[in-house]
PDB file of C-alpha atoms in Angstrom:
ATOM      1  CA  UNK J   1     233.874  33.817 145.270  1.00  0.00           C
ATOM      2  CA  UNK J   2     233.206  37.455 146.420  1.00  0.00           C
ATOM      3  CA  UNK J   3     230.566  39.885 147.038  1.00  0.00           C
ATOM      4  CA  UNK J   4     229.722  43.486 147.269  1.00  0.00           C
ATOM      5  CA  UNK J   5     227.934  45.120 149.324  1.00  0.00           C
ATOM      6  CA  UNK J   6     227.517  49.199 150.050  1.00  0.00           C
ATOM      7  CA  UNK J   7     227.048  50.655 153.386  1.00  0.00           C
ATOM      8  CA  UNK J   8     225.298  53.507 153.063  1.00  0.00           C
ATOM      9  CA  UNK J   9     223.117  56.677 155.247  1.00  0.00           C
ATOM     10  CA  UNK J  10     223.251  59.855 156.453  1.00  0.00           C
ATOM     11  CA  UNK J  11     226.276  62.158 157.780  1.00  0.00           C
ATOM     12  CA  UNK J  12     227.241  60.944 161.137  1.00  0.00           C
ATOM     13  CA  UNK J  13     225.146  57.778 160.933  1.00  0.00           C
ATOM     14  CA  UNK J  14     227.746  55.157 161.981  1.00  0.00           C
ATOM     15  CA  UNK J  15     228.688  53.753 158.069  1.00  0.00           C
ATOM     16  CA  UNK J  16     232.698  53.807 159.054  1.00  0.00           C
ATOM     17  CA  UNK J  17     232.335  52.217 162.127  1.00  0.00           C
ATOM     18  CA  UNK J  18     230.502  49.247 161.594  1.00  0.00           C
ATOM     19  CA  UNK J  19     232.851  48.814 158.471  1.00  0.00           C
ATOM     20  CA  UNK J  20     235.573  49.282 160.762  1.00  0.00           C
ATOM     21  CA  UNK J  21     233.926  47.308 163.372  1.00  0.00           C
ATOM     22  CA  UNK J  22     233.284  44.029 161.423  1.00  0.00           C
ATOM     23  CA  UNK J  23     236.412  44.225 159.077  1.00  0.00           C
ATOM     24  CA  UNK J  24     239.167  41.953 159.216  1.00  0.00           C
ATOM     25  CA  UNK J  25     241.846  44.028 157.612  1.00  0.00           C
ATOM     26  CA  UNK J  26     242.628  47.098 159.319  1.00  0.00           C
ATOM     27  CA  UNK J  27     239.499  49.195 157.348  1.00  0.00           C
ATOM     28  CA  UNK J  28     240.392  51.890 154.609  1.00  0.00           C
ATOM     29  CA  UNK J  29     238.589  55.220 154.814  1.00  0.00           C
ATOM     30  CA  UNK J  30     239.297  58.306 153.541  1.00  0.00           C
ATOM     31  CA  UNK J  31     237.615  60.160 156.832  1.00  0.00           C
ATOM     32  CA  UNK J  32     239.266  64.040 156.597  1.00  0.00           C
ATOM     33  CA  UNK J  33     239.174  66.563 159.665  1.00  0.00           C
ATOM     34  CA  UNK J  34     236.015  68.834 159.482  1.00  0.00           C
ATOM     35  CA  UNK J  35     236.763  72.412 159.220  1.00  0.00           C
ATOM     36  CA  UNK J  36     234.934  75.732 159.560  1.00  0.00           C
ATOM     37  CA  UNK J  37     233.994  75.867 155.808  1.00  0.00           C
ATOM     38  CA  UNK J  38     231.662  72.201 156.214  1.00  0.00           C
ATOM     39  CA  UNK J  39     229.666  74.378 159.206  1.00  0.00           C
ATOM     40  CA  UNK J  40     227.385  75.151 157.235  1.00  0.00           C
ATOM     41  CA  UNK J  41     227.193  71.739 154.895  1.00  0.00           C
ATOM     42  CA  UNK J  42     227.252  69.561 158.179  1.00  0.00           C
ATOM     43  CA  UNK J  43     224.631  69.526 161.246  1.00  0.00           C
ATOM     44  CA  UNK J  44     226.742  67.884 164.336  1.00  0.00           C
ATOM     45  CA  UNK J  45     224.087  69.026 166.799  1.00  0.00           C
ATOM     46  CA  UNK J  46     223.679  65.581 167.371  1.00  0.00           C
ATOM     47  CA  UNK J  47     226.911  64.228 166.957  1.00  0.00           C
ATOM     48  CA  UNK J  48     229.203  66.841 168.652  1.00  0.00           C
ATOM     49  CA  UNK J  49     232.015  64.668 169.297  1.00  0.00           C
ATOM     50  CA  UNK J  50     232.394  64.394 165.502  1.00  0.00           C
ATOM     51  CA  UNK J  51     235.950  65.860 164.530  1.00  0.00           C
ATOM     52  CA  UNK J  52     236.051  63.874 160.998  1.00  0.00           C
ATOM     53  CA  UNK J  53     233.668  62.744 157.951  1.00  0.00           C
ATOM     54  CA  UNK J  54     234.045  60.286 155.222  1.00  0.00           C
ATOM     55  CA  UNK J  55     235.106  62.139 152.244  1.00  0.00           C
ATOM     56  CA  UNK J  56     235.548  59.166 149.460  1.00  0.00           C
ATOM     57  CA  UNK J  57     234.325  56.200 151.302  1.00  0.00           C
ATOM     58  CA  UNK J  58     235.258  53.354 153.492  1.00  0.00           C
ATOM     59  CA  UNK J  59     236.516  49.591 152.652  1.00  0.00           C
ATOM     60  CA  UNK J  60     236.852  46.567 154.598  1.00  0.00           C
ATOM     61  CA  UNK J  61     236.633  43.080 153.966  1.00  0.00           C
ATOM     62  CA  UNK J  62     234.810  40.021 155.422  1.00  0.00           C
ATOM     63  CA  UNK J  63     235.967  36.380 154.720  1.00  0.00           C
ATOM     64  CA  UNK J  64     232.349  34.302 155.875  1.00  0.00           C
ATOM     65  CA  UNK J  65     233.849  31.092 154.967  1.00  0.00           C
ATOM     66  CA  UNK J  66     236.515  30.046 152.121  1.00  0.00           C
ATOM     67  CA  UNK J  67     234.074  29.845 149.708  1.00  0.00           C
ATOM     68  CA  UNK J  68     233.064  33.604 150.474  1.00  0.00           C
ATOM     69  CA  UNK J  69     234.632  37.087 150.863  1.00  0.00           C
ATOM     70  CA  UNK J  70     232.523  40.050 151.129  1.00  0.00           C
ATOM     71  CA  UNK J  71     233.910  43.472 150.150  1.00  0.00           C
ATOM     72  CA  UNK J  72     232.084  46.451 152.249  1.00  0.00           C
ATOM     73  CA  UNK J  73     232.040  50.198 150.396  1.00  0.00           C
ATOM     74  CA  UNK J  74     231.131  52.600 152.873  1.00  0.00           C
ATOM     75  CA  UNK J  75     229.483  55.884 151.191  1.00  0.00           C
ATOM     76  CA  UNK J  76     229.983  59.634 152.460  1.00  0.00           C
ATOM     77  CA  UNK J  77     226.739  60.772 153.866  1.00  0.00           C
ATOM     78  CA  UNK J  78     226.701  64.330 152.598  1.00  0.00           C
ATOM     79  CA  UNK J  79     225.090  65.528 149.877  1.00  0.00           C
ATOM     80  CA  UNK J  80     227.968  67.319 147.944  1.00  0.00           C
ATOM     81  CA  UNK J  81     229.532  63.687 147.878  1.00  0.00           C
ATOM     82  CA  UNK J  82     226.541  61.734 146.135  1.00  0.00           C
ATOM     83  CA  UNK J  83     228.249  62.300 142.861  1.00  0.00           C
ATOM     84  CA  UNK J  84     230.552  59.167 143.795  1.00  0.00           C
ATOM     85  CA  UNK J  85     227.499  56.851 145.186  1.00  0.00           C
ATOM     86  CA  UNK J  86     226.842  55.565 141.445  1.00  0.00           C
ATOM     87  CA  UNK J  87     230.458  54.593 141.003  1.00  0.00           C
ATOM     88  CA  UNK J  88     230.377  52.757 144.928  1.00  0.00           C
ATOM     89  CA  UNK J  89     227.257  50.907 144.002  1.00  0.00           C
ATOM     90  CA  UNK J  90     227.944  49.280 140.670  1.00  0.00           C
ATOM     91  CA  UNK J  91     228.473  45.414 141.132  1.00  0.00           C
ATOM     92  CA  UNK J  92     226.988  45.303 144.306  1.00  0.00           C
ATOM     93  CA  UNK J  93     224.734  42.490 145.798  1.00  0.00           C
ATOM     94  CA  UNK J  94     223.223  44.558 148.436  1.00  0.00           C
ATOM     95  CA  UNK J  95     222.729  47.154 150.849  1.00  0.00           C
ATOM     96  CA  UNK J  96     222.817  48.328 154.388  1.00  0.00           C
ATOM     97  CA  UNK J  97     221.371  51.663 155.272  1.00  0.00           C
ATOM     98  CA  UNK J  98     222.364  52.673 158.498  1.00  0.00           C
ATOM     99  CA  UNK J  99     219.762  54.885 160.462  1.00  0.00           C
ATOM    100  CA  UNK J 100     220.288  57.127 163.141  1.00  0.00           C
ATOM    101  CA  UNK J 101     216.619  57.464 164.664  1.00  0.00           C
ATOM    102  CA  UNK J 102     217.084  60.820 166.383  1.00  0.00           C
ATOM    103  CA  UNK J 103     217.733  62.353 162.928  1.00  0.00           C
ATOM    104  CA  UNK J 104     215.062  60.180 160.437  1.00  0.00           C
ATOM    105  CA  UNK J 105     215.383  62.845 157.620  1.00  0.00           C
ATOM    106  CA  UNK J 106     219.250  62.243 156.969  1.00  0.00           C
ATOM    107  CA  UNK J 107     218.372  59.021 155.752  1.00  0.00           C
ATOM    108  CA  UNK J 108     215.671  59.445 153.488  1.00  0.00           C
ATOM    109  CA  UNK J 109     217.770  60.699 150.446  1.00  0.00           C
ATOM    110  CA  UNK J 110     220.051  56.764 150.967  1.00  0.00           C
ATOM    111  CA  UNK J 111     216.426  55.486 151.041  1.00  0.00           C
ATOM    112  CA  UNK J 112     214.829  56.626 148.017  1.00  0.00           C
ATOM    113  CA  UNK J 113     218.353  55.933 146.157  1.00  0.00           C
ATOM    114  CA  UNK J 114     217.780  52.528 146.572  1.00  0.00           C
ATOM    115  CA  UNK J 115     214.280  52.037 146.135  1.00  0.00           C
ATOM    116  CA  UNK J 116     214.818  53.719 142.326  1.00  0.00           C
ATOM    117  CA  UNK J 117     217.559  51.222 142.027  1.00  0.00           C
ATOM    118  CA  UNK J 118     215.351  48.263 142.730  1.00  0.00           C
ATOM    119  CA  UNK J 119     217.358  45.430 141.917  1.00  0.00           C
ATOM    120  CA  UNK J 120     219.666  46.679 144.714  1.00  0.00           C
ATOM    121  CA  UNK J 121     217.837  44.957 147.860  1.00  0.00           C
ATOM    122  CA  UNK J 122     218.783  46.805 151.047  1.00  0.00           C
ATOM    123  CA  UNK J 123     218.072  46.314 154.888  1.00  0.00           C
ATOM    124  CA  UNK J 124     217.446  49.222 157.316  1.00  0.00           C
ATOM    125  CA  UNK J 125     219.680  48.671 160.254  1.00  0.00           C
ATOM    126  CA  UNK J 126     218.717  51.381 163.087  1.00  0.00           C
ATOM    127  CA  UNK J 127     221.975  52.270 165.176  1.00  0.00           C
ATOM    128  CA  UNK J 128     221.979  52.368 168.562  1.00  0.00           C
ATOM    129  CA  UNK J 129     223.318  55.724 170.486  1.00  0.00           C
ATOM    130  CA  UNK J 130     223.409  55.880 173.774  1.00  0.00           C
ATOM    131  CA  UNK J 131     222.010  52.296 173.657  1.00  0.00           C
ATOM    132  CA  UNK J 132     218.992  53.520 172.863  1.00  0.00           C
ATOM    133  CA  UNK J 133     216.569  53.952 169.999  1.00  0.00           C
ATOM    134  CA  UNK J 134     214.661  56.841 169.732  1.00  0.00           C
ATOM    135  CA  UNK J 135     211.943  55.387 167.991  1.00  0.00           C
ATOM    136  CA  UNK J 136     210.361  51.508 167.699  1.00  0.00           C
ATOM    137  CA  UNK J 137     211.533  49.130 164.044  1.00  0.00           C
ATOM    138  CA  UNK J 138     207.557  49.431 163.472  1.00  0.00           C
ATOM    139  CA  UNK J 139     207.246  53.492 164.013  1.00  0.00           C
ATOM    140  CA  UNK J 140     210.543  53.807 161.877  1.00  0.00           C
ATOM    141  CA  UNK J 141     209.274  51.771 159.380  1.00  0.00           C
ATOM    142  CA  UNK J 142     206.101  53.958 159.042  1.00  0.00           C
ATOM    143  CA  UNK J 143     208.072  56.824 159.092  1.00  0.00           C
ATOM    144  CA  UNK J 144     210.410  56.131 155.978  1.00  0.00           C
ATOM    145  CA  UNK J 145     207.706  54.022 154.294  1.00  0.00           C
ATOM    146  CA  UNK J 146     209.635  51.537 153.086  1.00  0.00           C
ATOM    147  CA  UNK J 147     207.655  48.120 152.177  1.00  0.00           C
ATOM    148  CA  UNK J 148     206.585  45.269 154.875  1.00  0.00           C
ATOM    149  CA  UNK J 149     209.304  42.572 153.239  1.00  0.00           C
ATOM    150  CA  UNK J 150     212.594  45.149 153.951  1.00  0.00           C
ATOM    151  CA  UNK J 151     214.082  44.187 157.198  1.00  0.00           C
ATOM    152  CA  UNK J 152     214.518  46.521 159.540  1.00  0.00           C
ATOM    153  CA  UNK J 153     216.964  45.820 162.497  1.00  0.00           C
ATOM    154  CA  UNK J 154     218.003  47.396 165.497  1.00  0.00           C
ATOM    155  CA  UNK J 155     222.162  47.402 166.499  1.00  0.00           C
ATOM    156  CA  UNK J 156     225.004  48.842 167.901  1.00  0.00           C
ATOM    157  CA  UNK J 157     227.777  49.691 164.800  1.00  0.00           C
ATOM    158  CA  UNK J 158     230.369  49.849 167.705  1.00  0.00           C
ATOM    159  CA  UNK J 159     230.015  45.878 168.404  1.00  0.00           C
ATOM    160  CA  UNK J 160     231.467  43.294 166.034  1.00  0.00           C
ATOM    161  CA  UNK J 161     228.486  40.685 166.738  1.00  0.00           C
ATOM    162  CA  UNK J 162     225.760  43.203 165.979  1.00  0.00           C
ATOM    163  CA  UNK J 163     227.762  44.551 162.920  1.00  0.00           C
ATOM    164  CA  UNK J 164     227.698  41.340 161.937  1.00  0.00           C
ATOM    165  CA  UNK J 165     224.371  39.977 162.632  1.00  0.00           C
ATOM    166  CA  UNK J 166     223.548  43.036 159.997  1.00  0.00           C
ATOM    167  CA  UNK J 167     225.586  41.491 157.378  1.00  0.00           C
ATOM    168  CA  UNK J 168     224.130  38.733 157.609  1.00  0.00           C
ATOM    169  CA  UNK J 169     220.081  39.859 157.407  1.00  0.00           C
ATOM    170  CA  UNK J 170     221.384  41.477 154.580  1.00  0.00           C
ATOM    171  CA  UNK J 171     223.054  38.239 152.893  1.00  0.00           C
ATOM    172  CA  UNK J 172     219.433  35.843 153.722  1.00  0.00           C
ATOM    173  CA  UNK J 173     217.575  38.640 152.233  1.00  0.00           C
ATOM    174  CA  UNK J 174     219.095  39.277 149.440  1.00  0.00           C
ATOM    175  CA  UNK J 175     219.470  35.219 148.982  1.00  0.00           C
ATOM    176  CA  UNK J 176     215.961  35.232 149.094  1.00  0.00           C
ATOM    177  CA  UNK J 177     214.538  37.535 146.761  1.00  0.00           C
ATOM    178  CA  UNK J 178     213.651  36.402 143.298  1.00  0.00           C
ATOM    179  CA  UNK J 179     216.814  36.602 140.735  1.00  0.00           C
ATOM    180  CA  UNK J 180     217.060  39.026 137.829  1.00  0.00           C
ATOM    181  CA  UNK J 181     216.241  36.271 134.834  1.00  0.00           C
ATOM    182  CA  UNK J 182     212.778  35.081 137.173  1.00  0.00           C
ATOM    183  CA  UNK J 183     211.775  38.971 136.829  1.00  0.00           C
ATOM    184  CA  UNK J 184     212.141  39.190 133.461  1.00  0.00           C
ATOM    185  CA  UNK J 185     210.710  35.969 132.109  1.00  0.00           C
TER     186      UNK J 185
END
């Protein structure tokens, strides 16, 4: 059997490298040089070191057991490639949105996304840069309002366990929530 799931945020967030980080094929992406014409699309402020950007998205896979391969889509964070996220999504089980705390607002469009597709279920995971958040889970939480049941975890996309450990939150919650037909009837 396999599964879907979509790992999705804001430019610069860390989507391609914890698909790269937890996939065991070498990782597809379609990451393209940033020129002078995305200055003025793309805030690197933050990110300086940033010399590319997903322009399609990002696969890798996951074998958990025999029984179970998961298939990770990576989305581009930038706005003028949302078009695609529709097409990325469909069929998937679930959702990690990866959160860079120093920049909240980039992930509130990946956010609200998901919460009008409700019967996507999606974990926050906060990335870790310079092994350090810049806010609490609780305070980040509160800041992108999302409900008390949505997990919220803290890691390092650079680190295979963490990655990982992500995937797996993900997987239990999305286990856990009530199935389609129980909504319904």
């Amino acid at each position: 059997m396999s599964t879907k799931i979509v790992i999705a945020g804001g430019f610069g967030a860390g989507k391609t490298t914890l698909v790269g980080s937890v996939s065991e094929i070498p990782p597809v992406t379609t990451e393209a040089v940033m020129t002078e014409a995305s200055v003025e699309h793309d805030d690197i402020s933050a990110t300086p070191e940033k010399v590319t950007t997903t322009v399609a998205m990002d696969f890798g896979r996951l074998t958990l057991d025999q029984q179970l391969i998961m298939y990770m889509f990576g989305t581009p964070g930038q706005a003028r490639f949302w078009f695609m996220w529709d097409d990325i999504v469909r069929g998937a089980v679930g959702a990690v949105i990866v959160v860079d705390s120093r920049r909240l607002a980039d992930c509130f469009d990946a956010i609200d996304y998901f919460e009008k597709n409700q019967h996507i279920p999606y974990v926050v995971a906060l990335n870790r840069f310079d092994d350090e958040l810049a806010y609490t889970a609780e305070e980040i939480r509160e800041a992108l309002e999302i409900s008390a049941d949505v997990p919220v975890i803290d890691f390092d996309a650079r680190e295979r366990t963490s990655s990982g450990e992500v995937l797996k939150r993900l997987l239990k919650y999305t286990l856990s929530r009530p199935k389609d037909a129980e909504l319904v009837g």
